[in-house]
CSV table of C-alpha atoms and ligand atoms in Angstrom, one decimal:
chain,number,residue,atom,x,y,z
A,221,MET,CA,0.0,0.0,0.0
A,222,MET,CA,1.3,3.5,-0.8
A,223,SER,CA,1.6,5.6,2.3
A,224,SER,CA,1.0,9.4,2.3
A,225,VAL,CA,4.7,9.9,2.9
A,226,HIS,CA,5.2,9.6,-0.8
A,227,LEU,CA,2.8,12.1,-2.0
A,228,ASN,CA,4.9,15.2,-1.6
A,229,ARG,CA,8.6,16.2,-1.7
A,230,LEU,CA,9.7,13.1,-3.5
A,231,PRO,CA,13.2,13.1,-5.0
A,232,GLN,CA,13.2,13.2,-8.8
A,233,HIS,CA,16.4,11.1,-9.0
A,234,VAL,CA,17.4,8.4,-6.6
A,235,ALA,CA,20.7,6.6,-6.9
A,236,ILE,CA,21.6,3.4,-5.0
A,237,ILE,CA,24.7,1.6,-3.9
A,238,MET,CA,23.5,-1.9,-3.5
A,239,ASP,CA,25.9,-3.2,-0.9
A,240,GLY,CA,25.7,-6.3,1.4
A,241,ASN,CA,24.8,-9.2,-0.9
A,242,GLY,CA,27.9,-11.1,0.2
A,243,ARG,CA,27.1,-10.8,3.9
A,244,TRP,CA,23.4,-11.6,3.3
A,245,ALA,CA,24.5,-14.9,1.7
A,246,LYS,CA,27.2,-15.7,4.3
A,247,ARG,CA,24.7,-15.3,7.1
A,248,ARG,CA,22.7,-18.1,5.5
A,249,GLY,CA,25.7,-20.3,4.8
A,250,LEU,CA,25.3,-19.7,1.1
A,251,PRO,CA,27.9,-18.8,-1.6
A,252,ARG,CA,28.3,-15.1,-2.3
A,253,LEU,CA,26.8,-15.5,-5.7
A,254,ALA,CA,23.5,-16.6,-4.1
A,255,GLY,CA,23.5,-13.1,-2.4
A,256,HIS,CA,24.0,-11.4,-5.7
A,257,LYS,CA,21.1,-13.4,-7.2
A,258,GLN,CA,18.9,-12.3,-4.4
A,259,GLY,CA,20.2,-8.8,-4.8
A,260,ALA,CA,19.3,-8.8,-8.5
A,261,THR,CA,15.8,-10.0,-7.6
A,262,ASN,CA,15.5,-7.2,-5.1
A,263,ALA,CA,16.7,-4.7,-7.7
A,264,GLN,CA,13.7,-5.7,-9.8
A,265,ARG,CA,11.3,-5.3,-6.8
A,266,VAL,CA,12.8,-1.9,-6.0
A,267,VAL,CA,12.4,-0.8,-9.6
A,268,GLU,CA,8.7,-1.7,-9.4
A,269,ILE,CA,8.2,0.2,-6.2
A,270,PHE,CA,9.9,3.3,-7.5
A,271,THR,CA,7.9,3.1,-10.7
A,272,GLU,CA,4.7,3.0,-8.6
A,273,TYR,CA,5.9,6.0,-6.6
A,274,GLY,CA,6.5,8.0,-9.8
A,275,ILE,CA,10.2,8.5,-9.3
A,276,SER,CA,11.6,9.8,-12.7
A,277,TYR,CA,15.2,8.6,-12.5
A,278,LEU,CA,16.7,5.6,-10.7
A,279,THR,CA,20.4,4.8,-10.9
A,280,LEU,CA,21.8,1.5,-9.7
A,281,TYR,CA,25.4,0.8,-9.0
A,282,ALA,CA,25.8,-2.8,-10.2
A,283,PHE,CA,29.5,-3.2,-10.9
A,284,SER,CA,32.4,-0.8,-10.3
A,285,THR,CA,35.6,-0.5,-12.2
A,286,GLU,CA,37.2,-1.9,-8.9
A,287,ASN,CA,35.0,-5.0,-8.9
A,288,TRP,CA,37.2,-6.7,-11.4
A,289,ASN,CA,39.6,-7.4,-8.5
A,290,ARG,CA,37.1,-9.9,-7.0
A,291,PRO,CA,37.7,-13.6,-7.4
A,292,GLN,CA,37.3,-14.7,-11.0
A,293,ALA,CA,34.3,-17.0,-10.2
A,294,GLU,CA,32.4,-14.1,-8.6
A,295,VAL,CA,33.2,-11.7,-11.4
A,296,ASN,CA,32.0,-14.3,-13.9
A,297,GLY,CA,28.9,-14.9,-11.9
A,298,LEU,CA,28.1,-11.2,-11.8
A,299,LEU,CA,28.6,-10.9,-15.5
A,300,GLN,CA,26.3,-13.8,-16.2
A,301,LEU,CA,23.7,-12.4,-13.8
A,302,LEU,CA,23.8,-9.1,-15.7
A,303,GLU,CA,23.2,-10.9,-19.1
A,304,LYS,CA,20.2,-12.7,-17.7
A,305,LYS,CA,18.8,-9.7,-15.9
A,306,LEU,CA,19.2,-7.5,-19.0
A,307,ASP,CA,16.9,-9.8,-20.9
A,308,GLU,CA,14.3,-9.8,-18.1
A,309,GLY,CA,14.9,-6.1,-17.5
A,310,VAL,CA,14.1,-5.2,-21.1
A,311,LYS,CA,10.8,-7.1,-20.9
A,312,LEU,CA,9.9,-5.3,-17.7
A,313,ALA,CA,11.0,-2.0,-19.2
A,314,GLN,CA,8.8,-2.4,-22.2
A,315,GLU,CA,5.8,-3.3,-20.0
A,316,LYS,CA,6.3,-0.2,-17.8
A,317,GLY,CA,7.6,2.2,-20.4
A,318,ILE,CA,11.1,2.4,-18.7
A,319,LYS,CA,14.1,3.8,-20.6
A,320,ILE,CA,17.3,2.0,-19.8
A,321,ARG,CA,20.7,3.9,-19.8
A,322,HIS,CA,24.2,2.6,-19.2
A,323,LEU,CA,26.8,4.5,-17.1
A,324,GLY,CA,30.3,3.2,-17.5
A,325,LYS,CA,32.8,1.8,-20.0
A,326,LEU,CA,31.7,-0.7,-22.6
A,327,ASP,CA,35.4,-1.3,-23.3
A,328,GLY,CA,36.6,-4.3,-21.2
A,329,LEU,CA,33.2,-6.0,-21.3
A,330,SER,CA,32.7,-9.1,-23.6
A,331,PRO,CA,31.3,-8.5,-27.1
A,332,GLU,CA,28.2,-10.4,-26.0
A,333,ILE,CA,27.5,-8.2,-23.0
A,334,GLN,CA,28.3,-5.1,-25.0
A,335,HIS,CA,25.8,-6.2,-27.6
A,336,ARG,CA,23.1,-6.9,-25.0
A,337,ILE,CA,23.6,-3.5,-23.3
A,338,LYS,CA,23.4,-1.7,-26.6
A,339,GLN,CA,20.3,-3.6,-27.5
A,340,ALA,CA,18.6,-2.8,-24.2
A,341,LEU,CA,19.4,0.9,-24.8
A,342,GLU,CA,18.1,0.8,-28.3
A,343,LEU,CA,14.9,-1.1,-27.6
A,344,THR,CA,13.9,1.2,-24.8
A,345,GLN,CA,15.2,4.6,-26.0
A,346,ASN,CA,11.8,6.0,-27.0
A,347,ASN,CA,10.1,4.9,-23.7
A,348,THR,CA,8.8,7.9,-21.8
A,349,GLY,CA,8.4,6.6,-18.3
A,350,MET,CA,11.1,6.3,-15.6
A,351,THR,CA,14.8,6.3,-16.7
A,352,ILE,CA,16.9,3.6,-15.1
A,353,SER,CA,20.6,4.0,-15.4
A,354,LEU,CA,22.6,0.9,-14.8
A,355,ALA,CA,26.1,1.7,-13.6
A,356,PHE,CA,28.1,-1.3,-14.8
A,357,ASN,CA,31.9,-1.1,-15.2
A,358,TYR,CA,31.5,2.4,-13.8
A,359,GLY,CA,33.9,4.5,-11.7
A,360,GLY,CA,33.3,8.2,-10.9
A,361,ARG,CA,37.0,9.2,-11.4
A,362,ASP,CA,37.2,7.1,-14.5
A,363,GLU,CA,34.1,9.0,-15.8
A,364,ILE,CA,35.8,12.4,-15.1
A,365,VAL,CA,39.0,11.3,-16.9
A,366,GLU,CA,36.8,10.2,-19.8
A,367,VAL,CA,35.2,13.6,-19.9
A,368,MET,CA,38.6,15.3,-20.1
A,369,ARG,CA,39.6,13.0,-23.0
A,370,ARG,CA,36.4,13.8,-24.8
A,371,LEU,CA,36.7,17.5,-24.2
A,372,ILE,CA,40.2,17.6,-25.6
A,373,LEU,CA,39.2,15.4,-28.6
A,374,SER,CA,36.3,17.7,-29.3
A,375,GLY,CA,38.6,20.7,-29.6
A,376,ILE,CA,36.5,22.9,-27.3
A,377,PRO,CA,38.7,26.0,-26.4
A,378,ALA,CA,39.7,25.9,-22.7
A,379,GLN,CA,38.0,29.2,-21.9
A,380,LYS,CA,34.7,27.8,-23.0
A,381,ILE,CA,34.7,24.9,-20.6
A,382,ASP,CA,32.4,25.3,-17.7
A,383,GLU,CA,30.3,23.1,-15.4
A,384,SER,CA,27.4,22.9,-17.8
A,385,ILE,CA,29.7,21.6,-20.6
A,386,VAL,CA,31.3,19.1,-18.3
A,387,SER,CA,27.8,17.8,-17.4
A,388,GLN,CA,27.0,17.3,-21.0
A,389,TYR,CA,30.0,15.0,-21.5
A,390,LEU,CA,29.4,12.8,-18.4
A,391,TYR,CA,27.8,9.3,-18.9
A,392,THR,CA,24.7,10.9,-17.2
A,393,ALA,CA,24.3,13.6,-19.9
A,394,GLY,CA,20.7,14.8,-19.9
A,395,ILE,CA,19.9,13.2,-16.5
A,396,PRO,CA,19.5,15.6,-13.6
A,397,ASP,CA,21.9,15.1,-10.6
A,398,PRO,CA,20.7,12.7,-8.0
A,399,ASP,CA,18.7,14.3,-5.2
A,400,LEU,CA,19.0,11.2,-2.9
A,401,ILE,CA,21.8,8.6,-2.8
A,402,ILE,CA,21.1,5.5,-0.8
A,403,ARG,CA,23.8,3.1,0.4
A,404,THR,CA,22.8,-0.2,2.0
A,405,GLY,CA,25.1,-2.5,3.8
A,406,GLY,CA,26.5,-0.3,6.6
A,407,GLU,CA,29.4,1.5,5.0
A,408,SER,CA,29.4,5.3,5.1
A,409,ARG,CA,31.2,6.2,1.9
A,410,LEU,CA,30.4,6.8,-1.8
A,411,SER,CA,33.1,4.4,-3.2
A,412,ASN,CA,33.7,6.3,-6.5
A,413,PHE,CA,29.9,6.5,-7.3
A,414,LEU,CA,28.7,9.6,-9.2
A,415,THR,CA,31.7,11.6,-8.0
A,416,TRP,CA,30.8,14.7,-10.0
A,417,GLN,CA,27.0,14.4,-9.8
A,418,ALA,CA,26.8,13.8,-6.0
A,419,ALA,CA,27.9,17.4,-5.1
A,420,TYR,CA,24.5,18.4,-3.6
A,421,ALA,CA,22.8,15.1,-3.0
A,422,GLU,CA,21.3,14.1,0.3
A,423,ILE,CA,23.0,10.8,1.3
A,424,TYR,CA,21.2,8.1,3.3
A,425,PHE,CA,23.3,5.3,4.8
A,426,THR,CA,21.5,2.2,6.2
A,427,PRO,CA,22.9,-1.0,7.8
A,428,VAL,CA,20.2,-3.0,6.1
A,429,LEU,CA,21.7,-5.5,3.6
A,430,TRP,CA,20.7,-4.9,0.0
A,431,PRO,CA,18.6,-8.1,-0.4
A,432,ASP,CA,16.6,-7.0,2.7
A,433,PHE,CA,16.0,-3.5,1.4
A,434,ASP,CA,12.3,-3.6,0.9
A,435,ARG,CA,9.3,-1.2,0.7
A,436,ARG,CA,9.5,-0.4,4.4
A,437,GLU,CA,13.2,0.5,4.1
A,438,ILE,CA,12.5,2.6,0.9
A,439,ASP,CA,9.8,4.5,2.9
A,440,LYS,CA,12.4,5.2,5.6
A,441,ALA,CA,14.8,6.6,3.1
A,442,LEU,CA,12.1,8.8,1.5
A,443,ILE,CA,11.1,10.1,4.9
A,444,PHE,CA,14.7,11.0,5.6
A,445,TYR,CA,14.8,12.8,2.3
A,446,ARG,CA,11.6,14.7,3.0
A,447,GLN,CA,12.9,15.8,6.5
A,448,ARG,CA,16.2,17.0,5.0
A,449,GLN,CA,14.2,19.0,2.5
A,450,ARG,CA,12.1,20.5,5.3
A,451,ARG,CA,15.1,21.5,7.3
A,452,PHE,CA,16.4,23.7,4.4
A,453,GLY,CA,12.9,24.6,3.4
A,454,SER,CA,13.4,28.3,3.8
A,455,VAL,CA,16.0,28.4,1.1
A,456,ALA,CA,14.9,25.6,-1.2
A,457,PRO,CA,12.7,26.6,-4.2
A,458,GLU,CA,9.1,25.5,-3.8
B,626,FPP,C1,27.8,-5.4,-3.3
B,626,FPP,O1,27.6,-6.4,-2.4
B,626,FPP,C2,27.1,-5.7,-4.5
B,626,FPP,C3,27.7,-5.8,-5.7
B,626,FPP,C4,29.2,-5.7,-5.9
B,626,FPP,C5,27.0,-6.2,-6.9
B,626,FPP,C6,25.6,-5.6,-7.0
B,626,FPP,C7,24.9,-6.5,-8.0
B,626,FPP,C8,23.6,-6.9,-7.9
B,626,FPP,C9,22.7,-6.4,-6.9
B,626,FPP,C10,23.1,-7.8,-8.9
B,626,FPP,C11,23.2,-7.4,-10.3
B,626,FPP,C12,22.1,-6.4,-10.5
B,626,FPP,C13,21.6,-6.0,-11.7
B,626,FPP,C14,20.5,-5.0,-11.8
B,626,FPP,C15,22.1,-6.6,-13.0
B,626,FPP,P1,28.9,-7.1,-1.8
B,626,FPP,O2,29.3,-8.3,-2.6
B,626,FPP,O3,30.0,-6.0,-1.7
B,626,FPP,O4,28.4,-7.5,-0.4
B,626,FPP,P2,29.3,-7.6,1.0
B,626,FPP,O5,29.8,-6.2,1.2
B,626,FPP,O6,28.4,-8.1,2.0
B,626,FPP,O7,30.5,-8.5,0.7
C-alpha cells in the first residue's frame, strides 16, 4: 500500500549503492553469488516500487571498475547475472515504459554483453516513463577522466569549458543530478559513485543489507529525504 509519505517532496532522481549481498549470503551459509542473485531479484522489486511512486530517475550501481579485482568466479557470476537480468529487464521496461541507460565503460566487457547492453538501450530509447541508469563497469573518477579526454578530442577551447559543458560530457548527460543517494550494507562512503553528480545530493546510509532493502526501508529513506528538504525549506525553491 502506498503511504501518504510519498505524495509530496519526492526526490526526482534516486541513486543506490546496492551493498551487502555477500554478507546476506554468508549469514545463511550460502555462496556469495546466491547473495547477488537475491540482490538482483531485489533490484527488480525496488524498480517496481519506485515506478509505482512515480520517481523519474533511478540509478543502480551494479558493478564498479574496482569489482574486477574480486575472485574470477564471482566476477563471472556477476557478468552472467547481468546478461540474464538485462533480458528480463528489457521485458519489464517495455511493459512499464522504462528507458534504460548505461553508465560506464563498454570497453573491457565481452562483445556479447556489449551487444546486450546496446540492444537494451536501443529497444527502450523511446520509452517515456522512468529512466533507469545501470552503472556497470562504472567509476566516478574514470568518468571524469573520460570527460577530459572527450573534451580535448572535441577541440573545445579551454576558456569555453564550464560546469554545464562538463555535465554534457558525463555518462549521465541529460539526466539531472541525484537528489538522494542511498547506500545499503552499513558503509558510510560513496566508493567512487557519481563523484561529480553527488555534489549536492542528500545521502542516506543504512545498515540493512541490499537483499533485505524492501518497501518499508524505501519508505524510511524517502522520509529521511523529506525531512532534510524540510530543514532547508526556507532556502529551497518550492
Ligand atoms: C555489493 O555487495 C554488490 C555488488 C558488488 C553487486 C551488485 C549487483 C547486484 C545487486 C546484482 C546485479 C544487478 C543487476 C541489476 C544486473 P557485496 O558483494 O560487496 O556485499 P558484501 O559487502 O556483503 O560483501
